PDB file of C-alpha atoms and ligand atoms in Angstrom:
ATOM      1  CA  MET A  26     126.288 100.420  94.758  1.00 30.00           C
ATOM      2  CA  SER A  27     123.258  98.176  94.499  1.00 34.00           C
ATOM      3  CA  THR A  28     123.200  94.510  95.268  1.00 33.00           C
ATOM      4  CA  THR A  29     120.659  91.805  94.655  1.00 34.00           C
ATOM      5  CA  THR A  30     118.609  91.075  97.742  1.00 36.00           C
ATOM      6  CA  ASP A  31     115.916  88.466  97.965  1.00 36.00           C
ATOM      7  CA  LEU A  32     112.721  90.159  99.087  1.00 36.00           C
ATOM      8  CA  ALA A  33     112.139  87.589 101.772  1.00 36.00           C
ATOM      9  CA  ALA A  34     115.551  88.279 103.241  1.00 37.00           C
ATOM     10  CA  LEU A  35     115.102  92.014 103.683  1.00 36.00           C
ATOM     11  CA  ALA A  36     113.510  91.887 107.119  1.00 34.00           C
ATOM     12  CA  GLU A  37     116.469  90.046 108.551  1.00 31.00           C
ATOM     13  CA  THR A  38     118.986  92.514 107.130  1.00 33.00           C
ATOM     14  CA  THR A  39     117.214  95.810 107.783  1.00 36.00           C
ATOM     15  CA  PRO A  40     119.051  98.062 110.237  1.00 36.00           C
ATOM     16  CA  ALA A  41     115.753  99.215 111.752  1.00 37.00           C
ATOM     17  CA  ASP A  42     114.938  95.645 112.766  1.00 39.00           C
ATOM     18  CA  PRO A  43     116.087  94.389 116.132  1.00 38.00           C
ATOM     19  CA  ALA A  44     118.540  91.500 115.980  1.00 40.00           C
ATOM     20  CA  PRO A  45     116.658  88.226 116.153  1.00 39.00           C
ATOM     21  CA  SER A  46     116.610  86.920 119.696  1.00 41.00           C
ATOM     22  CA  GLU A  47     114.757  84.295 121.669  1.00 47.00           C
ATOM     23  CA  ALA A  48     112.745  86.997 123.441  1.00 48.00           C
ATOM     24  CA  ALA A  49     111.617  88.749 120.249  1.00 47.00           C
ATOM     25  CA  PRO A  50     110.331  86.445 117.478  1.00 49.00           C
ATOM     26  CA  ALA A  51     111.418  87.586 114.009  1.00 56.00           C
ATOM     27  CA  GLU A  52     108.861  89.831 112.302  1.00 63.00           C
ATOM     28  CA  ALA A  53     107.618  88.674 108.900  1.00 68.00           C
ATOM     29  CA  SER A  54     109.359  90.347 105.997  1.00 81.00           C
ATOM     30  CA  PRO A  55     107.279  93.295 104.760  1.00 83.00           C
ATOM     31  CA  LEU A  56     108.240  92.266 101.246  1.00 88.00           C
ATOM     32  CA  THR A  57     106.827  88.789 101.641  1.00 90.00           C
ATOM     33  CA  GLU A  58     103.636  90.359 102.956  1.00 91.00           C
ATOM     34  CA  ARG A  59     103.585  92.922 100.145  1.00 94.00           C
ATOM     35  CA  TYR A  60     104.089  90.497  97.271  1.00 95.00           C
ATOM     36  CA  GLY A  61     103.504  87.030  98.670  1.00 93.00           C
ATOM     37  CA  PRO A  62     106.128  84.328  99.287  1.00 89.00           C
ATOM     38  CA  ASP A  63     106.859  83.509  95.638  1.00 87.00           C
ATOM     39  CA  GLN A  64     108.230  86.843  94.460  1.00 81.00           C
ATOM     40  CA  SER A  65     111.908  87.640  94.357  1.00 82.00           C
ATOM     41  CA  VAL A  66     112.919  91.156  93.374  1.00 77.00           C
ATOM     42  CA  PRO A  67     116.418  92.629  93.261  1.00 79.00           C
ATOM     43  CA  LEU A  68     116.589  95.452  95.748  1.00 82.00           C
ATOM     44  CA  ALA A  69     119.156  98.015  96.757  1.00 87.00           C
ATOM     45  CA  PRO A  70     120.629  97.491 100.218  1.00 87.00           C
ATOM     46  CA  PRO A  71     117.799  98.207 102.637  1.00 83.00           C
ATOM     47  CA  THR A  72     117.653 101.500 104.497  1.00 93.00           C
ATOM     48  CA  ALA A  73     115.471 102.650 107.380  1.00 95.00           C
ATOM     49  CA  ALA A  74     113.493 104.802 104.919  1.00 96.00           C
ATOM     50  CA  ILE A  75     112.814 101.927 102.526  1.00 94.00           C
ATOM     51  CA  ASP A  76     111.969  99.579 105.369  1.00 94.00           C
ATOM     52  CA  GLY A  77     109.500 102.065 106.838  1.00 96.00           C
ATOM     53  CA  ILE A  78     107.818 102.652 103.478  1.00 96.00           C
ATOM     54  CA  LEU A  79     107.544  98.926 102.753  1.00 95.00           C
ATOM     55  CA  ARG A  80     105.923  98.335 106.124  1.00 95.00           C
ATOM     56  CA  HIS A  81     103.124 100.863 105.439  1.00 98.00           C
ATOM     57  CA  ARG A  82      99.632  99.840 106.445  1.00 97.00           C
ATOM     58  CA  THR A  83      96.546 101.975 106.871  1.00 98.00           C
ATOM     59  CA  VAL A  84      95.353 102.182 110.480  1.00 98.00           C
ATOM     60  CA  ARG A  85      91.635 102.417 111.252  1.00 98.00           C
ATOM     61  CA  ALA A  86      91.616 101.920 115.054  1.00 98.00           C
ATOM     62  CA  TYR A  87      93.103 104.540 117.366  1.00 98.00           C
ATOM     63  CA  LEU A  88      93.776 105.217 121.027  1.00 97.00           C
ATOM     64  CA  PRO A  89      92.445 108.560 122.271  1.00 94.00           C
ATOM     65  CA  ASP A  90      95.934 109.634 123.437  1.00 97.00           C
ATOM     66  CA  PRO A  91      96.960 113.140 122.385  1.00 98.00           C
ATOM     67  CA  LEU A  92      99.879 113.724 120.057  1.00 98.00           C
ATOM     68  CA  ASP A  93     103.100 115.286 121.252  1.00 98.00           C
ATOM     69  CA  GLU A  94     103.165 118.984 120.383  1.00 98.00           C
ATOM     70  CA  THR A  95     106.128 118.417 118.071  1.00 98.00           C
ATOM     71  CA  VAL A  96     104.184 116.061 115.818  1.00 98.00           C
ATOM     72  CA  LEU A  97     102.198 118.589 113.797  1.00 98.00           C
ATOM     73  CA  PRO A  98     105.141 120.876 112.960  1.00 98.00           C
ATOM     74  CA  THR A  99     107.252 117.821 112.148  1.00 98.00           C
ATOM     75  CA  LEU A 100     104.634 116.458 109.740  1.00 99.00           C
ATOM     76  CA  VAL A 101     104.234 119.853 108.086  1.00 99.00           C
ATOM     77  CA  ALA A 102     108.024 120.172 107.693  1.00 99.00           C
ATOM     78  CA  ALA A 103     108.055 116.726 106.061  1.00 99.00           C
ATOM     79  CA  ALA A 104     105.161 117.749 103.819  1.00 99.00           C
ATOM     80  CA  GLN A 105     106.879 120.979 102.814  1.00 98.00           C
ATOM     81  CA  SER A 106     110.011 119.026 101.973  1.00 98.00           C
ATOM     82  CA  ALA A 107     108.178 117.236  99.151  1.00 98.00           C
ATOM     83  CA  PRO A 108     108.846 118.418  95.617  1.00 98.00           C
ATOM     84  CA  THR A 109     106.355 121.010  94.369  1.00 98.00           C
ATOM     85  CA  SER A 110     105.831 121.927  90.744  1.00 98.00           C
ATOM     86  CA  SER A 111     107.948 125.003  89.841  1.00 98.00           C
ATOM     87  CA  ASN A 112     108.094 125.741  93.582  1.00 98.00           C
ATOM     88  CA  MET A 113     104.581 127.212  93.246  1.00 98.00           C
ATOM     89  CA  GLN A 114     103.557 125.413  96.483  1.00 98.00           C
ATOM     90  CA  PHE A 115      99.939 125.154  95.389  1.00 98.00           C
ATOM     91  CA  TRP A 116      98.771 123.463  98.582  1.00 98.00           C
ATOM     92  CA  SER A 117      97.812 124.149 102.177  1.00 98.00           C
ATOM     93  CA  VAL A 118      96.772 121.947 105.056  1.00 99.00           C
ATOM     94  CA  VAL A 119      94.123 122.513 107.715  1.00 99.00           C
ATOM     95  CA  ALA A 120      94.756 120.800 111.066  1.00 99.00           C
ATOM     96  CA  VAL A 121      91.519 119.859 112.822  1.00 98.00           C
ATOM     97  CA  THR A 122      91.528 118.757 116.469  1.00 98.00           C
ATOM     98  CA  ASP A 123      88.209 120.213 117.652  1.00 98.00           C
ATOM     99  CA  LEU A 124      85.988 117.266 118.560  1.00 98.00           C
ATOM    100  CA  GLU A 125      82.776 118.758 117.239  1.00 98.00           C
ATOM    101  CA  ARG A 126      84.349 119.785 113.941  1.00 98.00           C
ATOM    102  CA  LYS A 127      85.886 116.310 113.550  1.00 98.00           C
ATOM    103  CA  ASP A 128      82.474 114.862 114.286  1.00 98.00           C
ATOM    104  CA  ARG A 129      80.823 116.932 111.561  1.00 98.00           C
ATOM    105  CA  LEU A 130      83.596 116.077 109.079  1.00 98.00           C
ATOM    106  CA  ALA A 131      83.267 112.396 109.983  1.00 98.00           C
ATOM    107  CA  ALA A 132      79.573 112.627 109.150  1.00 98.00           C
ATOM    108  CA  LEU A 133      80.398 114.267 105.797  1.00 97.00           C
ATOM    109  CA  ALA A 134      82.828 111.392 105.122  1.00 97.00           C
ATOM    110  CA  GLY A 135      80.126 108.773 105.547  1.00 95.00           C
ATOM    111  CA  GLY A 136      80.492 108.329 109.315  1.00 97.00           C
ATOM    112  CA  GLN A 137      84.085 107.091 109.419  1.00 98.00           C
ATOM    113  CA  GLU A 138      84.675 106.458 113.113  1.00 98.00           C
ATOM    114  CA  HIS A 139      88.477 106.761 113.011  1.00 98.00           C
ATOM    115  CA  ILE A 140      88.081 110.497 112.313  1.00 98.00           C
ATOM    116  CA  ARG A 141      86.384 110.839 115.705  1.00 98.00           C
ATOM    117  CA  GLN A 142      88.766 108.451 117.499  1.00 98.00           C
ATOM    118  CA  ALA A 143      92.120 109.912 116.509  1.00 98.00           C
ATOM    119  CA  PRO A 144      93.311 113.251 117.885  1.00 98.00           C
ATOM    120  CA  LEU A 145      94.202 114.884 114.552  1.00 98.00           C
ATOM    121  CA  LEU A 146      92.652 115.226 111.114  1.00 98.00           C
ATOM    122  CA  LEU A 147      94.783 116.952 108.489  1.00 99.00           C
ATOM    123  CA  VAL A 148      92.891 118.179 105.448  1.00 99.00           C
ATOM    124  CA  TRP A 149      95.149 118.658 102.449  1.00 98.00           C
ATOM    125  CA  VAL A 150      93.974 121.476 100.241  1.00 98.00           C
ATOM    126  CA  ALA A 151      94.646 122.272  96.576  1.00 98.00           C
ATOM    127  CA  ASP A 152      95.316 125.977  96.865  1.00 98.00           C
ATOM    128  CA  LEU A 153      95.271 128.467  94.002  1.00 98.00           C
ATOM    129  CA  ALA A 154      93.968 131.216  96.321  1.00 98.00           C
ATOM    130  CA  ARG A 155      97.374 132.170  97.706  1.00 98.00           C
ATOM    131  CA  ALA A 156      98.843 132.661  94.208  1.00 98.00           C
ATOM    132  CA  ARG A 157      95.791 134.644  93.079  1.00 97.00           C
ATOM    133  CA  ALA A 158      96.063 136.892  96.135  1.00 98.00           C
ATOM    134  CA  ILE A 159      99.713 137.523  95.222  1.00 98.00           C
ATOM    135  CA  GLY A 160      98.593 138.295  91.659  1.00 98.00           C
ATOM    136  CA  ALA A 161      95.922 140.686  92.932  1.00 97.00           C
ATOM    137  CA  ALA A 162      98.506 142.483  95.064  1.00 98.00           C
ATOM    138  CA  HIS A 163     100.491 142.946  91.838  1.00 97.00           C
ATOM    139  CA  GLY A 164      97.366 144.248  90.092  1.00 97.00           C
ATOM    140  CA  THR A 165      97.278 141.135  87.867  1.00 96.00           C
ATOM    141  CA  SER A 166      94.641 138.456  87.544  1.00 95.00           C
ATOM    142  CA  LEU A 167      96.376 135.099  87.152  1.00 96.00           C
ATOM    143  CA  GLU A 168      94.559 133.733  84.115  1.00 94.00           C
ATOM    144  CA  GLY A 169      96.918 130.769  84.023  1.00 92.00           C
ATOM    145  CA  THR A 170      95.291 129.443  87.181  1.00 95.00           C
ATOM    146  CA  ASP A 171      91.961 129.121  85.334  1.00 94.00           C
ATOM    147  CA  TYR A 172      93.202 126.133  83.355  1.00 94.00           C
ATOM    148  CA  LEU A 173      92.904 122.488  84.291  1.00 95.00           C
ATOM    149  CA  ASP A 174      96.682 122.187  84.386  1.00 96.00           C
ATOM    150  CA  SER A 175      96.887 124.390  87.497  1.00 96.00           C
ATOM    151  CA  THR A 176      94.223 122.325  89.244  1.00 96.00           C
ATOM    152  CA  VAL A 177      96.086 119.121  88.358  1.00 97.00           C
ATOM    153  CA  VAL A 178      99.340 120.604  89.638  1.00 97.00           C
ATOM    154  CA  ALA A 179      97.644 121.658  92.877  1.00 98.00           C
ATOM    155  CA  PHE A 180      96.200 118.157  93.408  1.00 98.00           C
ATOM    156  CA  VAL A 181      99.558 116.523  92.690  1.00 98.00           C
ATOM    157  CA  ASP A 182     101.381 118.953  94.991  1.00 98.00           C
ATOM    158  CA  ALA A 183      98.890 118.329  97.798  1.00 98.00           C
ATOM    159  CA  ALA A 184      99.137 114.553  97.386  1.00 98.00           C
ATOM    160  CA  LEU A 185     102.936 114.557  97.438  1.00 98.00           C
ATOM    161  CA  ALA A 186     102.926 116.709 100.572  1.00 99.00           C
ATOM    162  CA  ALA A 187     100.379 114.468 102.289  1.00 99.00           C
ATOM    163  CA  GLN A 188     102.306 111.292 101.519  1.00 99.00           C
ATOM    164  CA  ASN A 189     105.521 112.773 102.919  1.00 98.00           C
ATOM    165  CA  ALA A 190     103.555 113.425 106.116  1.00 99.00           C
ATOM    166  CA  VAL A 191     102.389 109.784 106.116  1.00 99.00           C
ATOM    167  CA  VAL A 192     105.936 108.499 105.839  1.00 98.00           C
ATOM    168  CA  ALA A 193     107.079 110.834 108.623  1.00 98.00           C
ATOM    169  CA  ALA A 194     104.159 109.912 110.882  1.00 98.00           C
ATOM    170  CA  GLU A 195     104.748 106.190 110.431  1.00 98.00           C
ATOM    171  CA  SER A 196     108.445 106.647 111.196  1.00 98.00           C
ATOM    172  CA  LEU A 197     107.351 108.130 114.541  1.00 98.00           C
ATOM    173  CA  GLY A 198     105.257 105.038 115.280  1.00 98.00           C
ATOM    174  CA  LEU A 199     101.979 106.810 114.503  1.00 98.00           C
ATOM    175  CA  GLY A 200      99.175 105.520 112.312  1.00 98.00           C
ATOM    176  CA  THR A 201      97.354 107.237 109.474  1.00 98.00           C
ATOM    177  CA  VAL A 202      94.371 106.764 107.220  1.00 98.00           C
ATOM    178  CA  TYR A 203      93.554 108.885 104.209  1.00 98.00           C
ATOM    179  CA  ILE A 204      89.987 110.154 103.938  1.00 98.00           C
ATOM    180  CA  GLY A 205      89.133 110.455 100.266  1.00 97.00           C
ATOM    181  CA  ALA A 206      85.472 110.454 101.253  1.00 95.00           C
ATOM    182  CA  LEU A 207      85.771 114.181 102.062  1.00 96.00           C
ATOM    183  CA  ARG A 208      85.343 114.668  98.298  1.00 93.00           C
ATOM    184  CA  HIS A 209      81.763 113.446  98.631  1.00 92.00           C
ATOM    185  CA  HIS A 210      80.778 116.912  99.808  1.00 94.00           C
ATOM    186  CA  PRO A 211      83.339 119.480  98.622  1.00 95.00           C
ATOM    187  CA  GLU A 212      81.173 122.526  99.345  1.00 95.00           C
ATOM    188  CA  GLN A 213      80.191 121.471 102.870  1.00 97.00           C
ATOM    189  CA  VAL A 214      83.790 120.548 103.710  1.00 98.00           C
ATOM    190  CA  ALA A 215      84.913 123.947 102.400  1.00 98.00           C
ATOM    191  CA  GLY A 216      82.284 125.633 104.573  1.00 98.00           C
ATOM    192  CA  GLU A 217      83.378 123.667 107.638  1.00 98.00           C
ATOM    193  CA  LEU A 218      87.029 124.627 107.129  1.00 98.00           C
ATOM    194  CA  GLY A 219      86.475 128.202 105.960  1.00 98.00           C
ATOM    195  CA  LEU A 220      88.166 127.486 102.632  1.00 98.00           C
ATOM    196  CA  PRO A 221      88.215 130.521 100.325  1.00 98.00           C
ATOM    197  CA  GLU A 222      87.492 130.502  96.591  1.00 97.00           C
ATOM    198  CA  GLY A 223      90.364 128.919  94.702  1.00 98.00           C
ATOM    199  CA  THR A 224      90.804 126.118  97.227  1.00 98.00           C
ATOM    200  CA  VAL A 225      89.318 122.651  97.615  1.00 98.00           C
ATOM    201  CA  ALA A 226      89.943 119.759  99.986  1.00 98.00           C
ATOM    202  CA  VAL A 227      91.849 117.019  98.131  1.00 98.00           C
ATOM    203  CA  VAL A 228      91.988 114.407 100.853  1.00 98.00           C
ATOM    204  CA  GLY A 229      91.896 114.122 104.625  1.00 98.00           C
ATOM    205  CA  LEU A 230      94.492 112.309 106.725  1.00 99.00           C
ATOM    206  CA  VAL A 231      93.748 110.955 110.181  1.00 99.00           C
ATOM    207  CA  VAL A 232      96.825 110.809 112.434  1.00 99.00           C
ATOM    208  CA  GLY A 233      96.995 109.127 115.815  1.00 98.00           C
ATOM    209  CA  HIS A 234      98.379 106.405 118.044  1.00 98.00           C
ATOM    210  CA  PRO A 235      97.353 103.018 116.645  1.00 98.00           C
ATOM    211  CA  ASP A 236      95.226 100.860 118.914  1.00 98.00           C
ATOM    212  CA  PRO A 237      97.296  97.655 119.166  1.00 96.00           C
ATOM    213  CA  ALA A 238      94.034  95.703 119.060  1.00 96.00           C
ATOM    214  CA  GLY A 239      93.551  96.944 115.477  1.00 95.00           C
ATOM    215  CA  GLY A 240      95.997  94.352 114.172  1.00 91.00           C
ATOM    216  CA  GLU A 241      96.564  95.989 110.766  1.00 95.00           C
ATOM    217  CA  ARG A 242      98.765  94.105 108.362  1.00 94.00           C
ATOM    218  CA  VAL A 243     100.671  94.954 105.226  1.00 96.00           C
ATOM    219  CA  LYS A 244      98.199  94.671 102.343  1.00 97.00           C
ATOM    220  CA  PRO A 245      99.532  92.770  99.320  1.00 97.00           C
ATOM    221  CA  ARG A 246      99.925  94.651  96.062  1.00 97.00           C
ATOM    222  CA  LEU A 247      99.999  93.557  92.418  1.00 97.00           C
ATOM    223  CA  PRO A 248     103.230  91.891  91.324  1.00 96.00           C
ATOM    224  CA  GLN A 249     105.752  94.381  90.005  1.00 96.00           C
ATOM    225  CA  ALA A 250     105.394  92.764  86.578  1.00 95.00           C
ATOM    226  CA  ALA A 251     101.810  94.059  86.420  1.00 96.00           C
ATOM    227  CA  VAL A 252     102.686  97.687  87.039  1.00 97.00           C
ATOM    228  CA  LEU A 253     106.254  98.041  85.777  1.00 96.00           C
ATOM    229  CA  HIS A 254     106.695  98.359  82.009  1.00 96.00           C
ATOM    230  CA  GLN A 255     110.107  98.400  80.392  1.00 96.00           C
ATOM    231  CA  GLU A 256     110.391 101.132  77.761  1.00 98.00           C
ATOM    232  CA  THR A 257     106.814 100.827  76.475  1.00 98.00           C
ATOM    233  CA  TYR A 258     103.478  99.985  78.046  1.00 97.00           C
ATOM    234  CA  ASP A 259     101.983  96.514  77.523  1.00 96.00           C
ATOM    235  CA  LEU A 260      98.407  95.973  78.709  1.00 96.00           C
ATOM    236  CA  ASP A 261      98.024  92.385  77.492  1.00 95.00           C
ATOM    237  CA  ALA A 262     101.116  91.224  79.355  1.00 94.00           C
ATOM    238  CA  GLN A 263      99.546  92.241  82.664  1.00 95.00           C
ATOM    239  CA  ALA A 264      96.729  89.696  82.653  1.00 95.00           C
ATOM    240  CA  GLU A 265      98.713  86.731  83.969  1.00 96.00           C
ATOM    241  CA  HIS A 266     100.230  88.852  86.742  1.00 96.00           C
ATOM    242  CA  VAL A 267      96.818  90.123  87.791  1.00 96.00           C
ATOM    243  CA  ASP A 268      95.746  86.458  87.896  1.00 95.00           C
ATOM    244  CA  ALA A 269      98.686  85.667  90.164  1.00 95.00           C
ATOM    245  CA  TYR A 270      97.717  88.550  92.461  1.00 97.00           C
ATOM    246  CA  GLU A 271      94.385  86.931  93.254  1.00 97.00           C
ATOM    247  CA  ASP A 272      96.230  84.049  94.943  1.00 95.00           C
ATOM    248  CA  VAL A 273      98.236  86.476  97.073  1.00 96.00           C
ATOM    249  CA  ILE A 274      95.415  88.822  98.102  1.00 97.00           C
ATOM    250  CA  ALA A 275      92.819  86.063  98.684  1.00 96.00           C
ATOM    251  CA  PRO A 276      94.109  84.939 102.107  1.00 95.00           C
ATOM    252  CA  PHE A 277      94.406  88.590 103.204  1.00 95.00           C
ATOM    253  CA  TYR A 278      90.846  89.322 102.154  1.00 96.00           C
ATOM    254  CA  ARG A 279      89.633  86.094 103.766  1.00 95.00           C
ATOM    255  CA  ASP A 280      91.148  87.172 107.089  1.00 94.00           C
ATOM    256  CA  GLU A 281      89.320  90.495 106.703  1.00 93.00           C
ATOM    257  CA  GLY A 282      86.030  88.664 106.123  1.00 94.00           C
ATOM    258  CA  LEU A 283      85.948  89.639 102.434  1.00 94.00           C
ATOM    259  CA  THR A 284      84.981  86.915 100.000  1.00 93.00           C
ATOM    260  CA  GLU A 285      85.151  88.678  96.620  1.00 94.00           C
ATOM    261  CA  SER A 286      88.179  88.558  94.361  1.00 96.00           C
ATOM    262  CA  TRP A 287      90.205  91.741  93.804  1.00 97.00           C
ATOM    263  CA  ARG A 288      88.968  91.973  90.232  1.00 97.00           C
ATOM    264  CA  ARG A 289      85.363  91.638  91.416  1.00 96.00           C
ATOM    265  CA  ARG A 290      85.980  94.518  93.844  1.00 95.00           C
ATOM    266  CA  VAL A 291      87.377  96.660  91.024  1.00 95.00           C
ATOM    267  CA  VAL A 292      84.319  95.911  88.903  1.00 95.00           C
ATOM    268  CA  ASP A 293      81.793  96.417  91.694  1.00 92.00           C
ATOM    269  CA  ARG A 294      83.287  99.750  92.710  1.00 90.00           C
ATOM    270  CA  LEU A 295      83.504 101.212  89.233  1.00 90.00           C
ATOM    271  CA  ALA A 296      80.844  99.582  87.067  1.00 90.00           C
ATOM    272  CA  ILE A 297      78.413 102.384  87.779  1.00 84.00           C
ATOM    273  CA  PRO A 298      79.186 105.971  88.789  1.00 80.00           C
ATOM    274  CA  GLY A 299      78.923 106.515  92.531  1.00 74.00           C
ATOM    275  CA  PRO A 300      76.751 109.567  93.117  1.00 64.00           C
ATOM    276  CA  GLN A 301      77.214 108.963  96.831  1.00 65.00           C
ATOM    277  CA  ARG A 302      80.954 109.222  96.242  1.00 68.00           C
ATOM    278  CA  GLY A 303      80.607 112.588  94.561  1.00 68.00           C
ATOM    279  CA  HIS A 304      81.311 111.337  91.027  1.00 73.00           C
ATOM    280  CA  ALA A 305      78.392 113.244  89.578  1.00 78.00           C
ATOM    281  CA  HIS A 306      79.135 116.665  90.977  1.00 86.00           C
ATOM    282  CA  LEU A 307      82.912 116.975  91.401  1.00 88.00           C
ATOM    283  CA  HIS A 308      83.389 118.734  88.072  1.00 89.00           C
ATOM    284  CA  SER A 309      80.815 121.433  88.831  1.00 91.00           C
ATOM    285  CA  ALA A 310      81.924 121.646  92.479  1.00 92.00           C
ATOM    286  CA  LEU A 311      85.503 122.364  91.400  1.00 94.00           C
ATOM    287  CA  ALA A 312      84.311 125.064  89.015  1.00 94.00           C
ATOM    288  CA  ALA A 313      82.131 126.556  91.751  1.00 94.00           C
ATOM    289  CA  ARG A 314      85.139 126.656  94.093  1.00 95.00           C
ATOM    290  CA  GLY A 315      87.175 128.586  91.563  1.00 95.00           C
ATOM    291  CA  LEU A 316      89.132 125.640  90.132  1.00 93.00           C
ATOM    292  CA  PRO A 317      87.716 125.495  86.601  1.00 81.00           C
ATOM    293  CA  SER A 318      88.862 122.929  84.048  1.00 81.00           C
ATOM    294  CA  ARG A 319      89.298 124.847  80.808  1.00 86.00           C
TER     295      ARG A 319
HETATM  296  C1  LIG B  11      93.382 109.034  98.042  1.00 84.49           C
HETATM  297  C2  LIG B  11      93.009 107.998  99.065  1.00 84.49           C
HETATM  298  C3  LIG B  11      91.781 108.034  99.685  1.00 84.49           C
HETATM  299  C4  LIG B  11      91.434 107.090 100.666  1.00 84.49           C
HETATM  300  N1  LIG B  11      90.244 107.220 101.319  1.00 84.49           N
HETATM  301  C5  LIG B  11      89.949 106.366 102.333  1.00 84.49           C
HETATM  302  C6  LIG B  11      88.770 106.566 103.106  1.00 84.49           C
HETATM  303  O1  LIG B  11      87.969 107.487 102.869  1.00 84.49           O
HETATM  304  N2  LIG B  11      88.542 105.706 104.129  1.00 84.49           N
HETATM  305  C7  LIG B  11      89.404 104.674 104.441  1.00 84.49           C
HETATM  306  O2  LIG B  11      89.133 103.936 105.382  1.00 84.49           O
HETATM  307  N3  LIG B  11      90.532 104.473 103.707  1.00 84.49           N
HETATM  308  C8  LIG B  11      90.826 105.299 102.686  1.00 84.49           C
HETATM  309  N4  LIG B  11      91.996 105.133 101.973  1.00 84.49           N
HETATM  310  C9  LIG B  11      92.926 104.048 102.330  1.00 84.49           C
HETATM  311  C10 LIG B  11      92.914 102.927 101.285  1.00 84.49           C
HETATM  312  O3  LIG B  11      91.723 102.193 101.387  1.00 84.49           O
HETATM  313  C11 LIG B  11      94.141 102.045 101.533  1.00 84.49           C
HETATM  314  O4  LIG B  11      95.300 102.805 101.308  1.00 84.49           O
HETATM  315  C12 LIG B  11      94.143 100.842 100.580  1.00 84.49           C
HETATM  316  O5  LIG B  11      93.091  99.960 100.885  1.00 84.49           O
HETATM  317  C13 LIG B  11      95.446 100.066 100.675  1.00 84.49           C
HETATM  318  O6  LIG B  11      95.662  99.636 102.017  1.00 84.49           O
HETATM  319  P1  LIG B  11      97.006 100.035 102.793  1.00 84.49           P
HETATM  320  O7  LIG B  11      97.104 101.543 102.798  1.00 84.49           O
HETATM  321  O8  LIG B  11      96.859  99.475 104.185  1.00 84.49           O
HETATM  322  O9  LIG B  11      98.136  99.429 102.060  1.00 84.49           O
HETATM  323  C14 LIG B  11      92.339 106.062 100.984  1.00 84.49           C
HETATM  324  C15 LIG B  11      93.585 106.015 100.349  1.00 84.49           C
HETATM  325  C16 LIG B  11      93.917 106.966  99.417  1.00 84.49           C
HETATM  326  C17 LIG B  11      95.286 106.902  98.762  1.00 84.49           C
END
């Protein structure tokens, strides 16, 4: 049965939180941080899973400490527990721990230092190769995998798997950061990882022990009213809620040394195609890797 819970009250009532005491000052509610102090949203009774998800923050500073040997199989089990379209399981993951390989992949991702710092980089792969190999063993070419729909399914499957791994990693006290920048150079990344035709790296995921000096915080999101539509979609109705978001994200950005508004950042990032971000060649790179978009 669901109850109505003020967002700001969730932190105090979450089972995962320690009871407030004089020794441990109460942690700010993740919901207040997520939406700002003025939002009140009816929530189901909090659970450890919801609390963990609401506390998500990307981590970009890591200690060099190795991961326990149980971490990788645990994350893969979490990833494989995600739904997968028609149980086709159109994804794979490549675990990279070799320092030199991480270094080369960091360079391909624009020099992102956290790839070098953290002990593990998981590269989530859209994978039509396994199905095609099964087809070949049956003497059948799988023409259905030549259509854009299969590529979309493979990307969705890979993303769902990766995000389950994020949730699991964070529940273990680990930090993560996605590396979308691996799509800047799909062919070179494929060469580095030995990816066969019919596969492409969707996104990387750095996993490691957060450096406490990193000080990451929950990053505010748009009000629910901007993203949640009842029955039918309404673009015009979003404007005022996007306005309200600027007031919530501004202090966060200020603390990060960023002076632009959120809308300005959207415009600046997308006003012109980013050749350096692979926009110009992704279509042909996918076709070259055996993921055509008929
Ligand atoms: C598909 C995807 C690709 C991303 N790529 C990068 C990346 O290359 N480098 C990076 O530092 N962060 C990357 N991020 C992290 C986002 O910047 C981050 O999730 C966003 O700013 C929201 O912050 P939060 O995760 O702390 O809430 C990526 C996130 C996603 C979902």
